[in-house]
Amino acid sequence: MDYRQEIERRRTFAIISHPDAGKTTLTEKLLLYGGAIQLAGSVKGKATARHAVSDWMELDTPGHQDFSEDTYRTLMAADSAVMVIDAAKGIEPQTRKLFKICAMRHIPIFTFINKLDREARDPFELMEELEKEFGIGTYPVNWPIGCGHDFKGVFDRDRREILAFQEFHRGQNKISAIECELTDTERLDELIGHLMWEKLVEDIELLDGASYEFDLDAVRAGELSPVFFGSALTNFGVEPFLENFLSMTTSPLPRETAEGAVDPMGEDFSAFVFKIQANMNKAHRDRIAFMRICSGKFERDREYLHVQGGKVLKLAQPQQMMAQERAIINEAFAGDIIGVFDPGIFSIGDTVCAPKHKVQFEGIPTFAPEHFSVISQVDTMKRKQFTKGVTQIAQEGAIQMFHAPNSGMEEVIVGAVGVLQFEVLEYRLKNEYNVDIRRRDLSYSFIRWIEKTPKKPDELNLASDTRWVQDFHGKDLLLFNNEWSIRWAEQKNEGLELSEFSRNW
Ligand code: G4P
């Protein structure tokens, strides 16, 4: 197989959901059906987050709903997203946040409505909620017949037949559903009962008349979400979902760089770093940088250019995750996610490419953190370690680092999406860098990047509690206590443009 064929058959997607909707379960079941699925690091949301923390932090926080920016970043590496929704709950807060990122990138979104083997909300109501809240169209590829104890299966709208769910499917590894045409009334009576059958005919009539037409271009533009109903736990609906998903998604798409779009089929290797994971091994302060390959073929023995560092180097210990196993690889292709050993040189968003063909990818947006603290080292002699530690941890994207302009690094403001990240920071500085810190939480809850300003930031007309800071790219930001002061800043300073995320371009 030549490298073009290799690229052609790849699909790179992210599975996202509010915690507990069933992302991990669905991922496991997809692995069962689609033998060749590779996991990029910790796709397992809740389960792995808990695991990763307890591994090196001896701090177990079961059910902790802390949310890190990693989830957002995974979406930047994917070409499409699968959004898992709990049928009893519908859209939940984290689903909303994640959807925003998908919408910003215009990537296709597939919806898997899960847990139909339990009591569920009315499917029409769920469709309406998706359309209203997210402003996209929905196209139910199949339709549920009952739920909970009365869950009988789904109706496949394209094939016009029923896939029946049987109680004995529970717990089996792989099931083949029973297929039956909608016109086979005798068999239908037997499989789902007369009442359910009547209700189904009514539902389908309504759906066919009132729902969006299927339009593949709209799906690929992220404007129409194909919806599937199922139960990941019992494997029901997973196989048809995978089949449809594969036929509707595309092979790796071109990616934007400062030099124009990069064609995935291009011969020259290029990739960008979207996630950095600190190594669990305390003795070696090394990390794994995960990168998405955007074009060409990666070869283990070749040297590549790390654009931001300005150095040509071999990527050491290149690896991929296959199910739960990590394996060293010799080659990889556009669309693949690989992890490489990082001696502390990479930052989120960095480009690695063929030395002869230099490109630089669009950075990964940084999202506005919601919690802020001022930190400083207890022992002033340890300033160097402190600066190095905070900077490295910020490079990994575990926290964001800000400072007051012209103030040096004595006091650093750190921001995080979830408060648990501050504890992680404190612990890691102590254990990996041998630095104790003082931490004082700040009352700010909002931060905005200054996109455009009519004056120097310190000359703006701002509420008295608004504060000017810079990030470690040197960009100007404003810290606010409440939305009221944001509005004040915008209203009192004509021409001031603020943004909730930084494109890091
Ligand atoms: P997450 O990654 O999105 O956080 O969700 P995860 O897959 O861990 O699933 C959360 C819980 O929901 C798990 O139960 C899981 O077994 C259950 N679940 C997932 N899919 C289905 C489904 O289709 N039907 C039903 N009834 N349950 C489902 P748990 O009790 O929290 O964990 P466990 O002890 O079962 O692992």
Coordinates of C-alpha atoms and ligand atoms in Angstrom, one line a residue:
M1 CA 0.0 0.0 0.0
D2 CA 1.5 3.4 -0.9
Y3 CA 1.4 6.3 1.5
R4 CA -1.6 7.9 -0.3
Q5 CA -3.7 4.8 0.2
E6 CA -2.7 4.7 3.8
I7 CA -3.9 8.3 4.3
E8 CA -7.0 7.7 2.3
R9 CA -8.3 5.1 4.7
R10 CA -7.8 7.1 7.9
R11 CA -10.5 8.7 9.9
T12 CA -9.4 10.9 12.9
F13 CA -12.2 11.7 15.3
A14 CA -12.8 12.8 18.9
I15 CA -15.5 11.3 21.1
I16 CA -16.9 14.0 23.5
S17 CA -19.6 14.1 26.1
H18 CA -20.5 15.4 29.5
P19 CA -19.0 13.1 32.1
D20 CA -21.0 9.8 32.5
A21 CA -22.9 10.0 29.3
G22 CA -21.0 6.9 28.1
K23 CA -18.0 8.1 26.1
T24 CA -15.7 5.5 27.6
T25 CA -18.2 2.7 27.1
L26 CA -18.8 3.7 23.5
T27 CA -15.1 3.9 22.8
E28 CA -14.6 0.4 24.1
K29 CA -17.4 -0.9 22.0
L30 CA -16.1 0.8 18.9
L31 CA -12.8 -0.9 19.5
L32 CA -14.6 -4.2 19.6
Y33 CA -16.3 -3.6 16.2
G34 CA -13.6 -1.7 14.4
G35 CA -10.5 -3.7 15.1
A36 CA -8.2 -0.9 13.9
I37 CA -9.0 2.0 16.1
Q38 CA -6.1 3.8 17.8
L39 CA -6.5 5.9 20.9
A40 CA -4.6 9.1 21.2
G41 CA -3.5 9.2 24.8
S42 CA -6.3 9.5 27.2
V43 CA -9.4 9.5 25.2
K44 CA -11.1 8.0 28.3
G45 CA -12.6 11.1 29.9
K46 CA -13.5 10.6 33.5
A47 CA -11.9 7.2 34.1
T48 CA -8.5 8.2 32.9
A49 CA -8.5 11.6 34.4
R50 CA -9.1 10.0 37.7
H51 CA -6.4 7.5 37.0
A52 CA -3.9 9.9 35.8
V53 CA -4.3 12.1 38.8
S54 CA -4.1 9.3 41.3
D55 CA -1.1 7.8 39.6
W56 CA 1.3 10.6 40.5
M57 CA -0.6 12.7 42.9
E58 CA -2.0 10.2 45.4
L59 CA -5.1 12.3 45.3
D60 CA -8.1 10.4 44.2
T61 CA -11.1 12.4 43.5
P62 CA -13.8 10.0 42.4
G63 CA -16.5 11.6 40.3
H64 CA -14.6 14.9 40.3
Q65 CA -16.2 16.8 37.5
D66 CA -13.1 19.0 36.9
F67 CA -12.6 19.7 33.3
S68 CA -9.3 20.5 31.8
E69 CA -8.4 22.2 28.5
D70 CA -7.1 18.9 27.2
T71 CA -10.6 17.9 26.1
Y72 CA -10.8 21.1 24.0
R73 CA -7.5 20.5 22.5
T74 CA -8.3 16.9 21.4
L75 CA -11.0 18.5 19.3
M76 CA -8.4 20.6 17.5
A77 CA -6.6 17.4 16.4
A78 CA -9.7 15.7 15.1
D79 CA -11.5 15.9 11.7
S80 CA -14.9 15.1 13.2
A81 CA -16.6 14.6 16.5
V82 CA -18.9 12.1 18.0
M83 CA -21.1 13.6 20.7
V84 CA -22.5 11.2 23.2
I85 CA -25.7 12.2 24.9
D86 CA -27.4 10.5 27.8
A87 CA -31.0 9.9 26.6
A88 CA -32.4 10.7 30.0
K89 CA -30.6 14.0 30.4
G90 CA -30.2 15.5 26.9
I91 CA -27.7 18.4 26.6
E92 CA -25.6 19.0 29.7
P93 CA -23.1 21.8 30.5
Q94 CA -19.9 20.2 29.2
T95 CA -21.7 19.1 26.0
R96 CA -22.5 22.8 25.5
K97 CA -18.9 23.9 25.9
L98 CA -17.5 21.2 23.6
F99 CA -20.1 21.9 21.0
K100 CA -18.9 25.5 20.8
I101 CA -15.4 24.3 19.8
C102 CA -16.9 22.0 17.1
A103 CA -19.0 24.8 15.7
M104 CA -16.0 27.2 15.7
R105 CA -14.1 24.6 13.6
H106 CA -17.1 23.6 11.4
I107 CA -16.3 20.0 11.8
P108 CA -18.9 17.3 11.3
I109 CA -20.7 16.3 14.5
F110 CA -22.3 12.9 14.9
T111 CA -24.7 12.4 17.8
F112 CA -25.0 9.1 19.6
I113 CA -28.0 9.2 22.0
N114 CA -27.1 6.6 24.6
K115 CA -28.6 4.5 27.3
L116 CA -31.9 3.7 25.6
D117 CA -32.0 0.5 27.7
R118 CA -33.0 2.9 30.5
E119 CA -35.8 5.3 30.8
A120 CA -35.3 8.1 28.3
R121 CA -36.7 11.4 27.3
D122 CA -39.0 11.7 24.3
P123 CA -36.8 11.4 21.2
F124 CA -38.7 14.3 19.4
E125 CA -38.0 16.5 22.4
L126 CA -34.3 15.6 22.3
M127 CA -34.1 16.4 18.6
E128 CA -35.7 19.8 19.3
E129 CA -33.3 20.5 22.1
L130 CA -30.3 19.8 19.9
E131 CA -31.6 22.0 17.1
K132 CA -32.7 24.9 19.3
E133 CA -29.6 25.0 21.6
F134 CA -27.0 24.4 19.0
G135 CA -28.6 26.0 16.0
I136 CA -27.9 23.0 13.7
G137 CA -30.1 20.6 11.9
T138 CA -30.5 17.0 13.0
Y139 CA -31.0 13.9 10.8
P140 CA -32.1 10.8 12.8
V141 CA -30.5 7.9 10.9
N142 CA -32.5 5.6 13.1
W143 CA -35.3 6.0 15.5
P144 CA -35.9 4.3 18.9
I145 CA -38.8 2.0 19.6
G146 CA -39.6 2.4 23.3
C147 CA -37.0 2.7 26.0
G148 CA -36.0 1.2 29.4
H149 CA -37.8 -2.1 30.0
D150 CA -39.8 -1.5 26.9
F151 CA -36.9 -0.8 24.6
K152 CA -37.5 -2.9 21.5
G153 CA -34.9 -1.7 19.1
V154 CA -34.5 1.0 16.4
F155 CA -36.0 1.6 13.0
D156 CA -33.4 2.2 10.3
R157 CA -34.8 5.0 8.2
D158 CA -32.7 4.3 5.1
R159 CA -33.2 0.6 4.9
R160 CA -36.8 0.9 6.2
E161 CA -36.4 -2.0 8.6
I162 CA -36.3 -2.7 12.2
L163 CA -33.3 -3.8 14.2
A164 CA -34.8 -5.6 17.2
F165 CA -33.3 -5.4 20.6
Q166 CA -33.6 -8.6 22.7
E167 CA -33.1 -8.9 26.4
F168 CA -30.6 -11.7 25.8
H169 CA -28.3 -9.3 24.1
R170 CA -27.3 -7.9 27.5
G171 CA -23.8 -8.6 28.4
Q172 CA -22.9 -10.4 25.1
N173 CA -19.8 -9.2 23.4
K174 CA -21.0 -8.8 19.9
I175 CA -24.6 -9.0 18.8
S176 CA -26.3 -9.2 15.5
A177 CA -29.7 -7.5 15.7
I178 CA -32.7 -9.0 14.2
E179 CA -33.8 -7.3 11.0
C180 CA -37.4 -7.0 10.0
E181 CA -39.2 -4.9 7.4
L182 CA -41.8 -2.5 8.4
T183 CA -44.4 -4.2 6.2
D184 CA -43.9 -7.6 7.8
T185 CA -46.8 -7.0 10.3
E186 CA -46.9 -10.5 11.7
R187 CA -43.3 -10.6 12.6
L188 CA -43.5 -7.1 13.9
D189 CA -46.3 -8.0 16.3
E190 CA -44.1 -10.7 17.6
L191 CA -40.9 -8.6 17.9
I192 CA -42.2 -5.3 19.2
G193 CA -45.9 -5.8 19.9
H194 CA -48.9 -4.2 18.1
L195 CA -49.0 -1.0 20.2
M196 CA -45.4 -0.2 19.7
W197 CA -45.7 -0.9 16.0
E198 CA -48.6 1.6 15.7
K199 CA -46.7 4.2 17.6
L200 CA -43.6 3.6 15.4
V201 CA -45.6 4.0 12.1
E202 CA -46.9 7.3 13.5
D203 CA -43.5 8.5 14.5
I204 CA -41.9 7.7 11.2
E205 CA -44.6 9.4 9.3
L206 CA -44.0 12.5 11.4
L207 CA -40.2 12.3 11.0
D208 CA -40.3 11.8 7.2
G209 CA -42.6 14.7 6.9
A210 CA -41.1 17.2 9.3
S211 CA -37.4 16.4 9.7
Y212 CA -34.5 17.7 7.6
E213 CA -33.6 15.9 4.4
F214 CA -30.3 14.1 4.5
D215 CA -27.6 16.2 2.9
L216 CA -24.0 14.9 3.1
D217 CA -22.5 18.3 2.3
A218 CA -24.3 19.8 5.2
V219 CA -23.1 17.0 7.4
R220 CA -19.5 17.6 6.3
A221 CA -19.8 21.3 6.9
G222 CA -21.0 20.7 10.5
E223 CA -24.5 22.1 9.8
L224 CA -26.5 18.8 10.0
S225 CA -25.8 16.2 12.7
P226 CA -26.7 12.6 11.9
V227 CA -28.3 11.2 15.0
F228 CA -28.1 7.6 16.2
F229 CA -30.0 6.0 19.1
G230 CA -28.5 3.0 21.0
S231 CA -27.1 1.6 24.1
A232 CA -23.4 1.4 24.3
L233 CA -23.4 -0.8 27.4
T234 CA -25.4 -3.6 25.6
N235 CA -23.6 -3.0 22.2
F236 CA -26.9 -2.1 20.7
G237 CA -26.7 0.3 17.8
V238 CA -22.9 0.5 17.9
E239 CA -22.3 -1.4 14.7
P240 CA -24.7 0.5 12.4
F241 CA -23.4 3.7 13.9
L242 CA -19.8 2.8 13.0
E243 CA -20.8 1.8 9.5
N244 CA -22.7 5.1 8.8
F245 CA -20.0 7.1 10.5
L246 CA -17.3 5.7 8.2
S247 CA -19.3 6.2 5.1
M248 CA -20.1 9.8 6.0
T249 CA -16.8 11.1 7.2
T250 CA -13.8 12.0 5.1
S251 CA -10.1 11.0 5.1
P252 CA -7.8 13.6 6.7
L253 CA -8.6 17.2 5.7
P254 CA -6.2 20.0 4.7
R255 CA -4.9 22.2 7.6
E256 CA -4.2 25.9 7.6
T257 CA -0.7 27.2 8.0
A258 CA 0.8 30.7 7.8
E259 CA 1.9 29.6 4.3
G260 CA -1.5 28.4 3.1
A261 CA -3.4 25.1 3.4
V262 CA -1.3 21.9 3.7
D263 CA -2.5 19.0 1.6
P264 CA -2.5 15.8 3.7
M265 CA -1.4 13.9 0.6
G266 CA 1.6 16.1 0.2
E267 CA 4.9 14.2 0.4
D268 CA 6.5 16.3 3.1
F269 CA 5.8 15.4 6.7
S270 CA 4.2 18.0 8.9
A271 CA 2.5 17.8 12.3
F272 CA 1.4 20.0 15.2
V273 CA 1.6 19.3 19.0
F274 CA -1.9 19.4 20.6
K275 CA -1.3 17.8 23.9
I276 CA 1.6 17.3 26.3
Q277 CA 1.5 14.8 29.1
A278 CA 3.9 14.9 32.0
N279 CA 5.6 11.6 32.4
M280 CA 4.6 9.6 35.4
N281 CA 8.2 8.9 36.2
K282 CA 9.3 11.5 38.8
A283 CA 13.0 10.7 38.4
H284 CA 13.1 11.8 34.8
R285 CA 11.3 15.0 34.2
D286 CA 10.3 14.0 30.7
R287 CA 7.1 14.3 28.9
I288 CA 5.2 12.9 25.9
A289 CA 4.1 15.3 23.2
F290 CA 1.2 14.2 21.2
M291 CA 1.0 15.4 17.7
R292 CA -1.4 15.2 14.8
I293 CA 0.2 14.4 11.5
C294 CA -1.2 16.7 8.9
S295 CA 0.7 15.6 5.8
G296 CA 3.0 13.0 4.4
K297 CA 4.6 10.1 6.1
F298 CA 6.6 10.1 9.4
E299 CA 9.7 7.9 9.5
R300 CA 11.4 7.1 12.7
D301 CA 15.0 7.5 11.6
R302 CA 14.6 10.8 9.8
E303 CA 15.3 14.2 11.2
Y304 CA 12.6 16.9 11.4
L305 CA 12.5 20.6 12.1
H306 CA 10.9 21.8 15.3
V307 CA 9.8 25.2 13.9
Q308 CA 9.4 27.1 17.2
G309 CA 12.6 25.8 18.6
G310 CA 14.5 26.4 15.3
K311 CA 16.2 23.0 15.7
V312 CA 16.5 19.9 13.5
L313 CA 16.1 16.7 15.5
K314 CA 15.0 13.1 15.5
L315 CA 11.7 12.5 17.3
A316 CA 12.6 10.0 20.0
Q317 CA 10.5 7.0 21.0
P318 CA 7.6 7.6 18.6
Q319 CA 4.6 5.7 19.8
Q320 CA 1.0 5.1 19.2
M321 CA -1.8 3.8 21.4
M322 CA -3.6 0.7 20.2
A323 CA -6.5 -0.1 22.5
Q324 CA -4.7 0.3 25.8
E325 CA -1.3 -0.7 24.6
R326 CA 1.5 1.7 23.7
A327 CA 3.7 0.6 20.9
I328 CA 6.8 2.1 19.4
I329 CA 6.3 2.7 15.7
N330 CA 8.6 3.1 12.7
E331 CA 6.2 5.0 10.4
A332 CA 3.0 6.9 10.6
F333 CA 0.8 8.8 8.2
A334 CA -1.3 12.0 7.8
G335 CA -4.3 11.6 10.1
D336 CA -2.4 9.7 12.7
I337 CA -1.8 10.8 16.2
I338 CA 1.7 9.9 17.5
G339 CA 3.3 10.5 20.9
V340 CA 7.0 11.4 21.1
F341 CA 9.5 11.8 23.9
D342 CA 9.7 15.4 24.9
P343 CA 12.8 16.5 26.8
G344 CA 11.0 19.8 27.6
I345 CA 11.2 21.6 24.3
F346 CA 7.7 21.5 22.9
S347 CA 4.7 23.7 23.6
I348 CA 1.1 23.2 22.7
G349 CA 0.5 24.3 19.1
D350 CA 4.2 23.8 17.9
T351 CA 4.9 22.6 14.4
V352 CA 7.3 19.8 13.4
C353 CA 8.0 19.4 9.7
A354 CA 10.4 18.3 7.0
P355 CA 13.4 20.7 7.2
K356 CA 13.3 21.4 3.5
H357 CA 9.7 22.4 3.5
K358 CA 9.0 24.7 6.5
V359 CA 5.5 25.5 7.4
Q360 CA 3.8 26.8 10.6
F361 CA 0.4 25.6 11.7
E362 CA -2.3 27.8 13.1
G363 CA -1.8 27.8 16.8
I364 CA -4.2 26.0 19.1
P365 CA -6.6 28.5 20.7
T366 CA -6.2 29.1 24.4
F367 CA -9.5 29.3 26.2
A368 CA -10.3 31.8 28.9
P369 CA -9.7 30.2 32.3
E370 CA -12.2 30.9 35.0
H371 CA -10.1 30.6 38.2
F372 CA -7.1 32.7 39.1
S373 CA -4.4 32.6 41.7
V374 CA -1.2 34.5 42.4
I375 CA 1.7 32.3 43.2
S376 CA 5.3 33.0 44.4
Q377 CA 8.1 30.8 45.7
V378 CA 8.6 30.5 49.5
D379 CA 12.3 30.3 49.3
T380 CA 13.7 33.3 47.3
M381 CA 16.8 31.3 46.5
K382 CA 14.7 29.0 44.4
R383 CA 13.6 31.5 41.9
K384 CA 15.2 29.7 38.9
Q385 CA 13.5 26.4 39.6
F386 CA 10.2 28.2 40.3
T387 CA 10.3 30.0 36.9
K388 CA 11.4 26.9 35.1
G389 CA 8.7 24.7 36.7
V390 CA 5.8 27.1 36.2
T391 CA 6.9 27.8 32.6
Q392 CA 7.2 24.1 31.8
I393 CA 3.9 23.2 33.3
A394 CA 2.3 26.1 31.4
Q395 CA 3.9 24.8 28.2
E396 CA 2.1 21.5 28.8
G397 CA -1.1 23.5 28.9
A398 CA -1.9 22.3 32.4
I399 CA -2.3 25.9 33.6
Q400 CA -2.1 29.3 32.0
M401 CA 0.5 31.8 33.1
F402 CA 0.1 35.5 33.2
H403 CA 2.0 38.4 34.7
A404 CA 1.5 42.0 35.4
P405 CA 3.4 44.0 32.7
N406 CA 6.9 45.1 33.7
S407 CA 6.8 43.2 36.9
G408 CA 9.2 40.3 36.2
M409 CA 8.5 36.8 37.5
E410 CA 8.4 37.3 41.3
E411 CA 4.7 37.0 41.3
V412 CA 3.0 35.0 38.7
I413 CA -0.7 34.9 38.0
V414 CA -1.9 31.4 37.1
G415 CA -5.3 30.7 35.5
A416 CA -7.1 27.4 35.1
V417 CA -10.3 26.1 33.7
G418 CA -10.9 23.9 36.8
V419 CA -9.6 24.5 40.4
L420 CA -8.1 21.0 40.7
Q421 CA -5.4 22.2 38.3
F422 CA -4.0 24.5 41.0
E423 CA -3.6 21.6 43.4
V424 CA -1.8 19.7 40.6
L425 CA 0.5 22.7 40.0
E426 CA 1.4 23.0 43.7
Y427 CA 2.0 19.3 44.0
R428 CA 4.1 19.1 40.9
L429 CA 6.2 22.1 41.7
K430 CA 7.1 20.6 45.1
N431 CA 7.7 17.1 43.9
E432 CA 9.3 17.6 40.5
Y433 CA 11.0 20.9 41.0
N434 CA 11.5 20.9 44.7
V435 CA 9.8 24.3 45.1
D436 CA 7.3 25.3 47.7
I437 CA 4.9 28.0 46.8
R438 CA 2.5 30.4 48.4
R439 CA -0.8 30.7 46.7
R440 CA -3.5 33.3 47.0
D441 CA -6.7 32.9 45.1
L442 CA -7.9 35.9 43.2
S443 CA -11.5 37.0 43.0
Y444 CA -11.4 37.4 39.2
S445 CA -13.7 35.1 37.2
F446 CA -13.3 36.4 33.7
I447 CA -10.4 37.1 31.4
R448 CA -10.4 38.5 27.9
W449 CA -7.7 38.9 25.3
I450 CA -7.5 42.3 23.8
E451 CA -7.9 41.9 20.1
K452 CA -8.0 45.6 19.2
T453 CA -7.5 48.6 21.3
P454 CA -7.7 52.3 20.6
K455 CA -5.2 53.1 23.4
K456 CA -2.4 51.5 25.4
P457 CA -4.1 49.1 27.9
D458 CA -3.1 51.2 30.9
E459 CA -4.8 54.3 29.4
L460 CA -8.2 52.6 28.9
N461 CA -11.2 53.7 30.8
L462 CA -11.8 50.6 33.0
A463 CA -13.7 49.7 36.2
S464 CA -11.5 50.1 39.2
D465 CA -11.2 46.4 39.8
T466 CA -10.2 45.5 36.2
R467 CA -6.6 44.5 35.8
W468 CA -4.2 44.5 32.8
V469 CA -2.0 41.4 32.4
Q470 CA 0.0 39.6 29.7
D471 CA 0.2 36.0 28.8
F472 CA 3.5 34.3 28.0
H473 CA 3.3 35.1 24.4
G474 CA 3.3 38.7 25.4
K475 CA -0.4 39.3 24.5
D476 CA -2.4 41.8 26.5
L477 CA -5.4 40.7 28.5
L478 CA -7.9 42.1 31.0
L479 CA -9.0 40.4 34.2
F480 CA -12.5 41.1 35.3
N481 CA -14.6 40.3 38.4
N482 CA -17.9 40.2 36.7
E483 CA -19.6 40.5 33.4
W484 CA -20.7 44.0 34.3
S485 CA -17.1 45.3 34.2
I486 CA -16.6 43.6 30.8
R487 CA -19.5 45.5 29.4
W488 CA -18.2 48.7 31.0
A489 CA -14.8 48.3 29.3
E490 CA -16.5 47.7 25.9
Q491 CA -18.9 50.6 26.3
K492 CA -16.5 53.1 27.6
N493 CA -13.8 52.4 25.1
E494 CA -14.8 52.7 21.5
G495 CA -12.8 50.4 19.3
L496 CA -11.9 48.0 22.1
E497 CA -12.4 44.4 21.0
L498 CA -12.2 41.6 23.5
S499 CA -12.1 37.8 22.9
E500 CA -12.8 34.7 24.9
F501 CA -10.0 32.8 23.4
S502 CA -6.6 33.5 21.9
R503 CA -5.8 32.0 18.5
N504 CA -2.1 31.9 19.2
W505 CA -1.3 32.5 15.6
Ligands
G4P1 P1 -18.0 8.7 30.4 O1 -16.8 8.1 29.8 O2 -18.8 9.5 29.4 O3 -17.8 9.4 31.6 O4 -19.1 7.5 30.7 P2 -18.8 6.0 30.9 O5 -18.6 5.3 29.7 O6 -17.8 5.8 32.0 O7 -20.2 5.6 31.5 C1 -20.8 6.1 32.7 C2 -21.7 5.1 33.3 O8 -22.8 4.9 32.4 C3 -21.1 3.8 33.6 O9 -21.7 3.2 34.7 C4 -21.5 3.0 32.4 O10 -21.5 1.6 32.6 C5 -22.9 3.5 32.1 N1 -23.3 3.3 30.7 C6 -22.7 3.6 29.6 N2 -23.4 3.3 28.5 C7 -24.6 2.8 29.0 C8 -25.8 2.3 28.4 O11 -25.9 2.3 27.1 N3 -26.8 1.9 29.2 C9 -26.7 1.9 30.5 N4 -27.7 1.5 31.3 N5 -25.6 2.4 31.2 C10 -24.5 2.8 30.4 P3 -21.1 3.3 36.2 O12 -21.9 2.5 37.0 O13 -20.7 4.7 36.5 O14 -19.7 2.6 36.0 P4 -19.4 1.0 35.8 O15 -19.2 0.6 37.2 O16 -20.5 0.4 35.1 O17 -18.1 1.0 35.0

